[in-house]
PDB file of C-alpha atoms and ligand atoms in Angstrom:
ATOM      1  CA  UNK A1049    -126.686 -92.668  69.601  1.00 45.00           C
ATOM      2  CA  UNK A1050    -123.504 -93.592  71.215  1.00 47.00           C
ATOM      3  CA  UNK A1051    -120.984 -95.545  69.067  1.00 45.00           C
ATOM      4  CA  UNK A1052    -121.317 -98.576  72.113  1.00 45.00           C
ATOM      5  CA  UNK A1053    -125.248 -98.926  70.846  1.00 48.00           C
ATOM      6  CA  UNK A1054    -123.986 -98.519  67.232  1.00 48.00           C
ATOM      7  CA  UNK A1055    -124.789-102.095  65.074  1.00 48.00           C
ATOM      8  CA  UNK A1056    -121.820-104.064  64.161  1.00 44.00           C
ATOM      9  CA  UNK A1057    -120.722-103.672  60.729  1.00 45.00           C
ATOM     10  CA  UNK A1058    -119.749-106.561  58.041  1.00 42.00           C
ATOM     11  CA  UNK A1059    -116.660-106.736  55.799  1.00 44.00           C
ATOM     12  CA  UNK A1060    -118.398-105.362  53.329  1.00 45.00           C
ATOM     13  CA  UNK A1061    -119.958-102.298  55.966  1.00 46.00           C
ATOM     14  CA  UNK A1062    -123.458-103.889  55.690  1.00 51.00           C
ATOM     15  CA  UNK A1063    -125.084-103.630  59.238  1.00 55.00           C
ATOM     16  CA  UNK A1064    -125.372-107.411  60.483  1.00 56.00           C
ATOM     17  CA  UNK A1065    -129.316-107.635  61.867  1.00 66.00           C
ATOM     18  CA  UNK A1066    -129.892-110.126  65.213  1.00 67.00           C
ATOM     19  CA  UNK A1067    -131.323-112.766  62.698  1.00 69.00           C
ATOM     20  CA  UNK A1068    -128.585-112.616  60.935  1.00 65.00           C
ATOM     21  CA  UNK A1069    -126.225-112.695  63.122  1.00 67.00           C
ATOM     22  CA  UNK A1070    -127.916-115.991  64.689  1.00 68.00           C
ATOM     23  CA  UNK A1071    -127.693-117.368  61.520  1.00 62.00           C
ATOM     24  CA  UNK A1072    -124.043-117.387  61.241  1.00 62.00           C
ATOM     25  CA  UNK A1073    -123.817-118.085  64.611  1.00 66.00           C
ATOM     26  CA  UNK A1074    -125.651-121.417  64.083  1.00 71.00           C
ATOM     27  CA  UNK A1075    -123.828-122.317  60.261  1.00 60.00           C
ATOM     28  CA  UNK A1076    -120.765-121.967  62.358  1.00 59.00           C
ATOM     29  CA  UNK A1077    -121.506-124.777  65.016  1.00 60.00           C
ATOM     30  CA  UNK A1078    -123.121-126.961  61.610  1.00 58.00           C
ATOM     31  CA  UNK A1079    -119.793-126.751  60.627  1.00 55.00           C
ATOM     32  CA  UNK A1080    -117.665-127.283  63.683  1.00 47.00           C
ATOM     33  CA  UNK A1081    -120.029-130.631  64.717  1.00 52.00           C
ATOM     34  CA  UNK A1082    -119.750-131.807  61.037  1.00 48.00           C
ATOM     35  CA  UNK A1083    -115.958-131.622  60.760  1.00 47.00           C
ATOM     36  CA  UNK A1084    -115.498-133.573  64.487  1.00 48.00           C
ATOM     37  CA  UNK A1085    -118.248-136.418  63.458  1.00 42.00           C
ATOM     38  CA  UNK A1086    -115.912-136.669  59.633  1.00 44.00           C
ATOM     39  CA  UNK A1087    -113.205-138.458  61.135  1.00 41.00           C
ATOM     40  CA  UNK A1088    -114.950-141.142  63.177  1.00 39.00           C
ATOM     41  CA  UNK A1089    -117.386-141.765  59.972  1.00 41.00           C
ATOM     42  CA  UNK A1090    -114.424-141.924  57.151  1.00 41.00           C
ATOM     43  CA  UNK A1091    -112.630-144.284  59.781  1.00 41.00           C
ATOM     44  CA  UNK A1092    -116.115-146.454  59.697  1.00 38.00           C
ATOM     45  CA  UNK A1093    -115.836-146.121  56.104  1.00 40.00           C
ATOM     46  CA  UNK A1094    -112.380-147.218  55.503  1.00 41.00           C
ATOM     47  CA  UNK A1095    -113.393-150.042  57.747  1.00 38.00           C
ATOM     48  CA  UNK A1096    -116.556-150.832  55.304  1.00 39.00           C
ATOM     49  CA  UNK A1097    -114.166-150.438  52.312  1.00 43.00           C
ATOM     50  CA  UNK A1098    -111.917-152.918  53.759  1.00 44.00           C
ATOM     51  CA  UNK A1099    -113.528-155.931  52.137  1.00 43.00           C
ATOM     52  CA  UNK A1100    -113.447-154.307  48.914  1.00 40.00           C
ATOM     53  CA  UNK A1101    -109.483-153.791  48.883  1.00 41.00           C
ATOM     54  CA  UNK A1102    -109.016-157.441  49.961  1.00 44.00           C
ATOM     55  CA  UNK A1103    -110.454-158.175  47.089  1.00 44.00           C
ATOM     56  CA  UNK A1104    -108.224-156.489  44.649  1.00 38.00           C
ATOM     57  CA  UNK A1105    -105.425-157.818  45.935  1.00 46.00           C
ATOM     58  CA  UNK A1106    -106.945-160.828  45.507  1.00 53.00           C
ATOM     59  CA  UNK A1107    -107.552-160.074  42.107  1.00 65.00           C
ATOM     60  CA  UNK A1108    -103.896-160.196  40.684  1.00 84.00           C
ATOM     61  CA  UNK A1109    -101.735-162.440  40.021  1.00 94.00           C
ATOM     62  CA  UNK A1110     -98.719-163.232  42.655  1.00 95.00           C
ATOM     63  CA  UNK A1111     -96.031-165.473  41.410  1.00 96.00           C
ATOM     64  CA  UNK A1112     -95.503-168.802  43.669  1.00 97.00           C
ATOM     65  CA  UNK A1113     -92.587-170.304  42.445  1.00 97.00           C
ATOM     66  CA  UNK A1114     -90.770-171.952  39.790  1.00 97.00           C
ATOM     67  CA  UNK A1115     -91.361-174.373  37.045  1.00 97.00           C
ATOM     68  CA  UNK A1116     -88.081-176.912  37.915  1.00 96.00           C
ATOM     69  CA  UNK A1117     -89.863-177.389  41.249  1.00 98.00           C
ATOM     70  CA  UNK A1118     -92.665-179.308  39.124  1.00 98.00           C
ATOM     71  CA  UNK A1119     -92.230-182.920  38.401  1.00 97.00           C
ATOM     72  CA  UNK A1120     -92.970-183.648  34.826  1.00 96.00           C
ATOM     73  CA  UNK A1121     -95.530-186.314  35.941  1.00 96.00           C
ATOM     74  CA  UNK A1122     -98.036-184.421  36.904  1.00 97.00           C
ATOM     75  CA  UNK A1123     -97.639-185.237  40.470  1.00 98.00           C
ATOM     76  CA  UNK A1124     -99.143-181.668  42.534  1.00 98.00           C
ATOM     77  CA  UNK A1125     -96.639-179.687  44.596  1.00 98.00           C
ATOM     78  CA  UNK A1126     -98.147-177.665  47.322  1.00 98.00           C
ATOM     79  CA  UNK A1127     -97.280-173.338  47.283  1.00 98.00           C
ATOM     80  CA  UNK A1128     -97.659-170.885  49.998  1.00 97.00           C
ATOM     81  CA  UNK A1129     -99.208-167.592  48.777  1.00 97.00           C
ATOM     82  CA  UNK A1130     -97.308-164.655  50.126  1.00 95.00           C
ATOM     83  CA  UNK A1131     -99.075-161.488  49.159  1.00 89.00           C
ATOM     84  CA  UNK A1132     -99.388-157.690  50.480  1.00 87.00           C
ATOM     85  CA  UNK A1133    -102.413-157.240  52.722  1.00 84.00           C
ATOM     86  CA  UNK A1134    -103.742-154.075  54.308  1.00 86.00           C
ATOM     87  CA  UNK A1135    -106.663-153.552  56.724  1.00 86.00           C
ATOM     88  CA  UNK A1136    -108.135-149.736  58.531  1.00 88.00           C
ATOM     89  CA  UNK A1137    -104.879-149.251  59.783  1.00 91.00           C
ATOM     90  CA  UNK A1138    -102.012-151.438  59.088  1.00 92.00           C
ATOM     91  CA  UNK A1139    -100.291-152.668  55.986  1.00 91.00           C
ATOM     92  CA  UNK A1140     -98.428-155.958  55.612  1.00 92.00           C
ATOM     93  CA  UNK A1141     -95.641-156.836  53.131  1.00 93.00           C
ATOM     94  CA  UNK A1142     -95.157-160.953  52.537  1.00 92.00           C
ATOM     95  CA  UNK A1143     -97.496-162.350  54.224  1.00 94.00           C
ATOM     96  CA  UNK A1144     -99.044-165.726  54.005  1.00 93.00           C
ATOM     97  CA  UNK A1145    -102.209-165.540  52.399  1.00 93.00           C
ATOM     98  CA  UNK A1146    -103.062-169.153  51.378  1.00 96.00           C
ATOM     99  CA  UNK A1147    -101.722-172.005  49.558  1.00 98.00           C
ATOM    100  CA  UNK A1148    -101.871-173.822  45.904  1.00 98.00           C
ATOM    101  CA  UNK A1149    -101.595-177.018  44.550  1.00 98.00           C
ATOM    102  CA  UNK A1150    -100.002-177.005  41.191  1.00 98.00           C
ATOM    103  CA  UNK A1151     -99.189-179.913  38.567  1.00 98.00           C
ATOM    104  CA  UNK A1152     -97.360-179.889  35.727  1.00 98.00           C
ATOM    105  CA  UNK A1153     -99.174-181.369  32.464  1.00 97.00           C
ATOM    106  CA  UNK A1154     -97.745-182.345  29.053  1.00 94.00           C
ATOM    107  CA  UNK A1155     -96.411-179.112  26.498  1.00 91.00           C
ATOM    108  CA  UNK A1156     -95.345-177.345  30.066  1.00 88.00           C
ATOM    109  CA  UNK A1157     -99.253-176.683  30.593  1.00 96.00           C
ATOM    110  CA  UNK A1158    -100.297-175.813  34.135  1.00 98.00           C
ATOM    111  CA  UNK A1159    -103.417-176.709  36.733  1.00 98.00           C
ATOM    112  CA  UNK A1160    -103.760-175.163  40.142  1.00 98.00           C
ATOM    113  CA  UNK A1161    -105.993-175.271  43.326  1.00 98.00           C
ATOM    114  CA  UNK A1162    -107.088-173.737  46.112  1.00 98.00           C
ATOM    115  CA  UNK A1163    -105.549-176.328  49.126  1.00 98.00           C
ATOM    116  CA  UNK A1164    -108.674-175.312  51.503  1.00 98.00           C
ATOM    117  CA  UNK A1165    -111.614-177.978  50.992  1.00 98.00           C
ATOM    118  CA  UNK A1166    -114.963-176.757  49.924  1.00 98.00           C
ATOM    119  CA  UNK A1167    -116.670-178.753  52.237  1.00 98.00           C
ATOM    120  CA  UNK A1168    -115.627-176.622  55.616  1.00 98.00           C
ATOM    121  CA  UNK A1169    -112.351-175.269  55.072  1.00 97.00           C
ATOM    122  CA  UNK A1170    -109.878-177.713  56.264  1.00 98.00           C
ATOM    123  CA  UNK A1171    -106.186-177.939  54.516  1.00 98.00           C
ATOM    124  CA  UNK A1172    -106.348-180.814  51.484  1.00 98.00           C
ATOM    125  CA  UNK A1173    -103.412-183.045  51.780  1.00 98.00           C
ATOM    126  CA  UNK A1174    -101.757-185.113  48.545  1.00 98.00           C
ATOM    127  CA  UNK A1175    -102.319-188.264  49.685  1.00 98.00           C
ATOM    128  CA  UNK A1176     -98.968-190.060  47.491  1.00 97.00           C
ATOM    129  CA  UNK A1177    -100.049-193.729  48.255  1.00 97.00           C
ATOM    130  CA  UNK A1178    -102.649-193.553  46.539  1.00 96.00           C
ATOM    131  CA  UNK A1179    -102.123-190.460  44.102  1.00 97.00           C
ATOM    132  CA  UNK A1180    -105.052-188.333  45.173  1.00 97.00           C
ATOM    133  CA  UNK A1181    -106.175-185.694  47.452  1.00 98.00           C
ATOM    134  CA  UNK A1182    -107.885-186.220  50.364  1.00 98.00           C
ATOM    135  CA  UNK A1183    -109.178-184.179  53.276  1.00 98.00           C
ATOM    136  CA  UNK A1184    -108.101-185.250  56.863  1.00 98.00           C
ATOM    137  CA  UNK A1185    -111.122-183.463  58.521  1.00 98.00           C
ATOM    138  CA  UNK A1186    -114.353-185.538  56.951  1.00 98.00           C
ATOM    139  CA  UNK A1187    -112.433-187.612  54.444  1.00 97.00           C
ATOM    140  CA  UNK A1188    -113.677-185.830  51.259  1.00 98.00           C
ATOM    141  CA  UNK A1189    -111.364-187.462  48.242  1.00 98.00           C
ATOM    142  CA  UNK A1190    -110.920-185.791  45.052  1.00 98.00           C
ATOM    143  CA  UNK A1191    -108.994-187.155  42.093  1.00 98.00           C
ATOM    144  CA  UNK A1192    -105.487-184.962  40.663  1.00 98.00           C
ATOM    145  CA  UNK A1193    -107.565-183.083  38.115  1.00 97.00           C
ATOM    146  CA  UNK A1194    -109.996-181.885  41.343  1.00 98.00           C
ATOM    147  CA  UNK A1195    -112.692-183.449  40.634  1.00 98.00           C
ATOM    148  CA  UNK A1196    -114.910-185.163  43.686  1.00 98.00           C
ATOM    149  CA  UNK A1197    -113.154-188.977  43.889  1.00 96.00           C
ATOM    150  CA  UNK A1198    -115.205-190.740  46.234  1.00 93.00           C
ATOM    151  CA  UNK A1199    -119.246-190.245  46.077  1.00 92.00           C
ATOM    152  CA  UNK A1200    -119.372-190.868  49.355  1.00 95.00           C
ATOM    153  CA  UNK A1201    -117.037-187.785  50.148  1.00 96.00           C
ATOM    154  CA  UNK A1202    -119.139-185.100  51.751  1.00 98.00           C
ATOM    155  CA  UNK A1203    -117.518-181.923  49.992  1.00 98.00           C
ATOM    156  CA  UNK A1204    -120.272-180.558  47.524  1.00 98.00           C
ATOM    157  CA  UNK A1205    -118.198-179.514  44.871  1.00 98.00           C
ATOM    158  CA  UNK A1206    -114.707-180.190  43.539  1.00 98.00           C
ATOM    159  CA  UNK A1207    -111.091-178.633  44.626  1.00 98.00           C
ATOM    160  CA  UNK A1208    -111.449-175.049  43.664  1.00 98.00           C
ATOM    161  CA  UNK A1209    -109.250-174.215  40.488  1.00 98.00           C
ATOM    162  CA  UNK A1210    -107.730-171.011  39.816  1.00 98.00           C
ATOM    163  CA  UNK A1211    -106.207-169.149  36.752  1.00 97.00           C
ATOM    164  CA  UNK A1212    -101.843-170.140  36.479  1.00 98.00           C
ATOM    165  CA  UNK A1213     -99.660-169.112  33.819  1.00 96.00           C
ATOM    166  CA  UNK A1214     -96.073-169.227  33.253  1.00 97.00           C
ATOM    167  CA  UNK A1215     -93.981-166.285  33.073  1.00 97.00           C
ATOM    168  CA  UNK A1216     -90.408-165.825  31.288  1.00 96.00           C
ATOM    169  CA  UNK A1217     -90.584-169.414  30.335  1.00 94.00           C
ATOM    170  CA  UNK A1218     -90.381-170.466  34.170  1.00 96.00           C
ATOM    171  CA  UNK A1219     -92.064-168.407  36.608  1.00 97.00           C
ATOM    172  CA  UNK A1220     -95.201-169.741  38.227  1.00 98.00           C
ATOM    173  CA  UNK A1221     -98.122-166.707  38.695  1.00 97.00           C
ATOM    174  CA  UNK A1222    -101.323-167.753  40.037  1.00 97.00           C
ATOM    175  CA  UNK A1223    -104.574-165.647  40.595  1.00 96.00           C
ATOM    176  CA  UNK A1224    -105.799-166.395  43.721  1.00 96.00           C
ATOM    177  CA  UNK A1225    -108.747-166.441  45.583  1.00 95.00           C
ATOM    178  CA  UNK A1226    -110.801-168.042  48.605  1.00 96.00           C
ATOM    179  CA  UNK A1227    -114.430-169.303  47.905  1.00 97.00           C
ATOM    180  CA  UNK A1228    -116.647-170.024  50.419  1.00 97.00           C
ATOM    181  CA  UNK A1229    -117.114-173.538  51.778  1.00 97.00           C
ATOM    182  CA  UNK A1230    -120.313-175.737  52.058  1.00 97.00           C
ATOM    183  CA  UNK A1231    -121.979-174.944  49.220  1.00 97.00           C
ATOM    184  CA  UNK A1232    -122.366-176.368  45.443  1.00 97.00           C
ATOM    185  CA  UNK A1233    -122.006-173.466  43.262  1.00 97.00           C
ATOM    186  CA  UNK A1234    -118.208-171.432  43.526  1.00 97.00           C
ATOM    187  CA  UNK A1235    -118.933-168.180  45.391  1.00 97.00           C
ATOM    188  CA  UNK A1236    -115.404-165.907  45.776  1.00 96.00           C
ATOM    189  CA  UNK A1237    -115.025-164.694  49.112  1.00 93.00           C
ATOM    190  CA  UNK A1238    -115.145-160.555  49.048  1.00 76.00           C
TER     191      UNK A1238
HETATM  192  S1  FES B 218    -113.472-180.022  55.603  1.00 59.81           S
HETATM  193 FE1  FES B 218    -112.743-181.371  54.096  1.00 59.81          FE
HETATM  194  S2  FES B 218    -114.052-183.044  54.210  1.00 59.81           S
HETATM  195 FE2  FES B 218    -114.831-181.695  55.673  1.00 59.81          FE
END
Protein backbone atom coordinates (compact mmCIF):
# COMPACT_ATOMS: atom_id res chain seq x y z
CA UNK A 1 0.00 0.00 0.00
CA UNK A 2 1.32 3.35 -0.81
CA UNK A 3 1.82 5.76 2.14
CA UNK A 4 -0.93 8.32 0.02
CA UNK A 5 -3.72 5.33 0.73
CA UNK A 6 -2.20 4.93 4.24
CA UNK A 7 -5.13 5.96 7.15
CA UNK A 8 -4.46 9.08 8.99
CA UNK A 9 -3.08 8.62 12.31
CA UNK A 10 -4.25 10.35 15.80
CA UNK A 11 -2.06 12.03 18.44
CA UNK A 12 -1.98 9.19 20.16
CA UNK A 13 -1.07 6.91 16.58
CA UNK A 14 -4.57 5.31 16.76
CA UNK A 15 -5.85 5.01 13.07
CA UNK A 16 -8.93 7.54 12.87
CA UNK A 17 -11.90 5.24 11.03
CA UNK A 18 -14.45 7.37 8.44
CA UNK A 19 -17.09 7.26 11.33
CA UNK A 20 -14.94 8.63 13.37
CA UNK A 21 -13.63 11.02 11.67
CA UNK A 22 -17.33 12.33 10.82
CA UNK A 23 -17.86 12.43 14.24
CA UNK A 24 -15.38 14.99 15.06
CA UNK A 25 -16.08 16.58 12.08
CA UNK A 26 -19.69 17.19 13.21
CA UNK A 27 -18.73 17.95 17.36
CA UNK A 28 -16.61 20.56 15.73
CA UNK A 29 -19.43 22.57 13.86
CA UNK A 30 -21.77 21.78 17.45
CA UNK A 31 -19.26 23.76 18.82
CA UNK A 32 -18.52 26.52 16.38
CA UNK A 33 -22.67 27.22 15.95
CA UNK A 34 -22.96 27.08 19.81
CA UNK A 35 -20.23 29.62 20.59
CA UNK A 36 -21.72 32.27 17.65
CA UNK A 37 -25.55 31.77 18.99
CA UNK A 38 -23.77 32.49 23.04
CA UNK A 39 -23.39 36.01 22.50
CA UNK A 40 -26.74 37.04 21.03
CA UNK A 41 -28.51 34.73 23.88
CA UNK A 42 -26.33 36.14 27.05
CA UNK A 43 -27.11 39.69 25.46
CA UNK A 44 -31.04 38.51 25.61
CA UNK A 45 -30.24 37.45 28.97
CA UNK A 46 -28.64 40.46 30.36
CA UNK A 47 -31.62 42.16 28.84
CA UNK A 48 -34.08 39.66 30.91
CA UNK A 49 -31.87 40.26 34.00
CA UNK A 50 -32.31 43.86 33.64
CA UNK A 51 -35.43 44.12 35.76
CA UNK A 52 -33.86 42.22 38.39
CA UNK A 53 -30.80 44.74 38.87
CA UNK A 54 -33.25 47.68 38.91
CA UNK A 55 -34.47 46.27 41.62
CA UNK A 56 -31.48 46.10 43.82
CA UNK A 57 -30.69 49.33 43.38
CA UNK A 58 -33.86 50.00 44.37
CA UNK A 59 -33.38 48.10 47.31
CA UNK A 60 -30.85 50.39 49.24
CA UNK A 61 -30.95 53.16 50.80
CA UNK A 62 -29.76 56.61 48.96
CA UNK A 63 -29.44 59.59 51.16
CA UNK A 64 -31.75 62.72 49.99
CA UNK A 65 -30.74 65.41 52.00
CA UNK A 66 -30.44 66.98 55.24
CA UNK A 67 -32.33 67.27 58.42
CA UNK A 68 -32.05 71.48 58.78
CA UNK A 69 -33.94 71.47 55.47
CA UNK A 70 -37.02 70.04 57.59
CA UNK A 71 -39.28 72.41 59.33
CA UNK A 72 -39.95 71.29 62.81
CA UNK A 73 -43.74 71.44 62.10
CA UNK A 74 -44.15 68.73 60.29
CA UNK A 75 -44.84 70.57 57.18
CA UNK A 76 -43.47 67.85 54.03
CA UNK A 77 -40.54 69.01 51.90
CA UNK A 78 -40.37 67.45 48.54
CA UNK A 79 -36.62 65.35 47.53
CA UNK A 80 -35.37 64.33 44.22
CA UNK A 81 -33.89 60.79 44.26
CA UNK A 82 -30.60 60.70 42.46
CA UNK A 83 -29.39 57.16 42.25
CA UNK A 84 -26.97 54.93 39.92
CA UNK A 85 -28.92 53.13 37.21
CA UNK A 86 -27.67 50.64 34.65
CA UNK A 87 -29.51 48.92 31.77
CA UNK A 88 -27.91 45.99 28.80
CA UNK A 89 -25.48 48.40 27.96
CA UNK A 90 -25.07 51.63 29.65
CA UNK A 91 -24.48 52.74 33.19
CA UNK A 92 -25.58 56.04 34.71
CA UNK A 93 -24.08 57.87 37.73
CA UNK A 94 -26.69 60.63 39.48
CA UNK A 95 -29.47 60.32 37.91
CA UNK A 96 -32.95 61.26 38.80
CA UNK A 97 -34.80 58.39 39.81
CA UNK A 98 -37.90 59.75 41.63
CA UNK A 99 -38.89 61.98 44.34
CA UNK A 100 -39.94 61.94 48.28
CA UNK A 101 -41.95 63.75 50.48
CA UNK A 102 -40.52 63.91 53.91
CA UNK A 103 -41.82 65.55 57.31
CA UNK A 104 -40.27 66.02 60.28
CA UNK A 105 -42.25 64.69 63.51
CA UNK A 106 -41.64 65.34 67.24
CA UNK A 107 -38.12 63.52 68.98
CA UNK A 108 -36.48 64.22 65.27
CA UNK A 109 -38.69 61.14 64.01
CA UNK A 110 -39.13 60.88 60.25
CA UNK A 111 -42.16 59.96 57.56
CA UNK A 112 -41.61 59.73 53.84
CA UNK A 113 -43.53 59.12 50.51
CA UNK A 114 -43.43 58.19 47.28
CA UNK A 115 -44.59 61.81 45.35
CA UNK A 116 -46.21 59.61 42.35
CA UNK A 117 -50.09 59.02 43.12
CA UNK A 118 -51.35 55.52 43.30
CA UNK A 119 -54.20 56.23 41.39
CA UNK A 120 -52.29 56.63 37.76
CA UNK A 121 -49.03 57.98 38.40
CA UNK A 122 -49.26 61.65 38.30
CA UNK A 123 -46.74 63.94 40.57
CA UNK A 124 -48.64 64.74 44.21
CA UNK A 125 -48.31 68.34 44.97
CA UNK A 126 -48.37 69.89 48.86
CA UNK A 127 -51.16 71.80 48.54
CA UNK A 128 -49.98 74.70 51.62
CA UNK A 129 -53.46 76.45 51.73
CA UNK A 130 -54.92 73.96 52.92
CA UNK A 131 -52.06 71.68 54.48
CA UNK A 132 -52.60 68.55 52.45
CA UNK A 133 -51.67 66.75 49.39
CA UNK A 134 -53.51 66.70 46.51
CA UNK A 135 -53.19 65.34 43.00
CA UNK A 136 -53.61 67.84 40.04
CA UNK A 137 -54.52 65.02 37.53
CA UNK A 138 -58.06 63.54 39.10
CA UNK A 139 -58.02 65.49 42.33
CA UNK A 140 -57.23 62.54 44.69
CA UNK A 141 -56.55 64.35 48.35
CA UNK A 142 -54.71 62.69 50.99
CA UNK A 143 -54.09 64.07 54.47
CA UNK A 144 -49.98 64.80 55.75
CA UNK A 145 -49.75 61.37 57.35
CA UNK A 146 -50.85 59.81 53.60
CA UNK A 147 -53.75 58.65 54.29
CA UNK A 148 -56.81 59.02 51.53
CA UNK A 149 -58.42 62.74 52.63
CA UNK A 150 -61.33 63.06 50.58
CA UNK A 151 -63.69 59.79 49.99
CA UNK A 152 -64.57 61.05 47.02
CA UNK A 153 -60.82 61.02 45.78
CA UNK A 154 -60.45 58.29 43.21
CA UNK A 155 -56.86 56.95 44.26
CA UNK A 156 -57.47 53.38 45.83
CA UNK A 157 -55.04 53.45 48.37
CA UNK A 158 -53.03 56.00 50.35
CA UNK A 159 -49.56 57.94 49.43
CA UNK A 160 -47.09 55.15 49.32
CA UNK A 161 -44.67 55.28 52.44
CA UNK A 162 -41.24 54.17 52.43
CA UNK A 163 -38.54 53.20 55.07
CA UNK A 164 -36.28 56.89 56.25
CA UNK A 165 -33.78 57.04 58.82
CA UNK A 166 -31.38 59.53 59.93
CA UNK A 167 -27.80 59.14 59.61
CA UNK A 168 -24.86 60.90 61.72
CA UNK A 169 -27.50 62.75 63.57
CA UNK A 170 -28.52 64.68 60.24
CA UNK A 171 -28.41 62.89 57.11
CA UNK A 172 -31.67 61.94 55.47
CA UNK A 173 -31.48 58.06 53.76
CA UNK A 174 -34.55 56.80 52.29
CA UNK A 175 -35.27 53.30 50.71
CA UNK A 176 -36.96 53.80 47.75
CA UNK A 177 -39.18 52.25 45.56
CA UNK A 178 -42.05 52.66 42.81
CA UNK A 179 -45.35 50.63 43.28
CA UNK A 180 -47.64 50.22 40.75
CA UNK A 181 -50.65 52.49 40.35
CA UNK A 182 -54.45 51.65 40.20
CA UNK A 183 -54.71 49.12 42.43
CA UNK A 184 -55.62 48.63 46.35
CA UNK A 185 -53.04 46.43 47.69
CA UNK A 186 -49.02 47.97 47.46
CA UNK A 187 -47.33 45.95 44.69
CA UNK A 188 -43.32 47.17 44.23
CA UNK A 189 -42.52 47.66 40.79
CA UNK A 190 -39.58 44.96 39.71
S1 LIG B 1 -53.30 60.31 39.01
FE1 LIG B 1 -53.64 61.25 40.92
S2 LIG B 1 -55.76 61.39 41.07
FE2 LIG B 1 -55.45 60.40 39.20
Amino acid sequence: MDAIDQPCQCAAGTPASPARRAFLARSLAALCGGAAVSVPFLAGLGVLMDPLRRKSEHGEAVRVGTLDALPEDGTPVKFPVLADKQDAWNKFRQVPVGAVYIRRLADKKLQAFNVICPHAGCYVDYAAERNSFLCPCHNSTFSLDGKIDDPNSPSPRGMDPLEVELRKDRELWVKFRNYQPGRAERIPVA
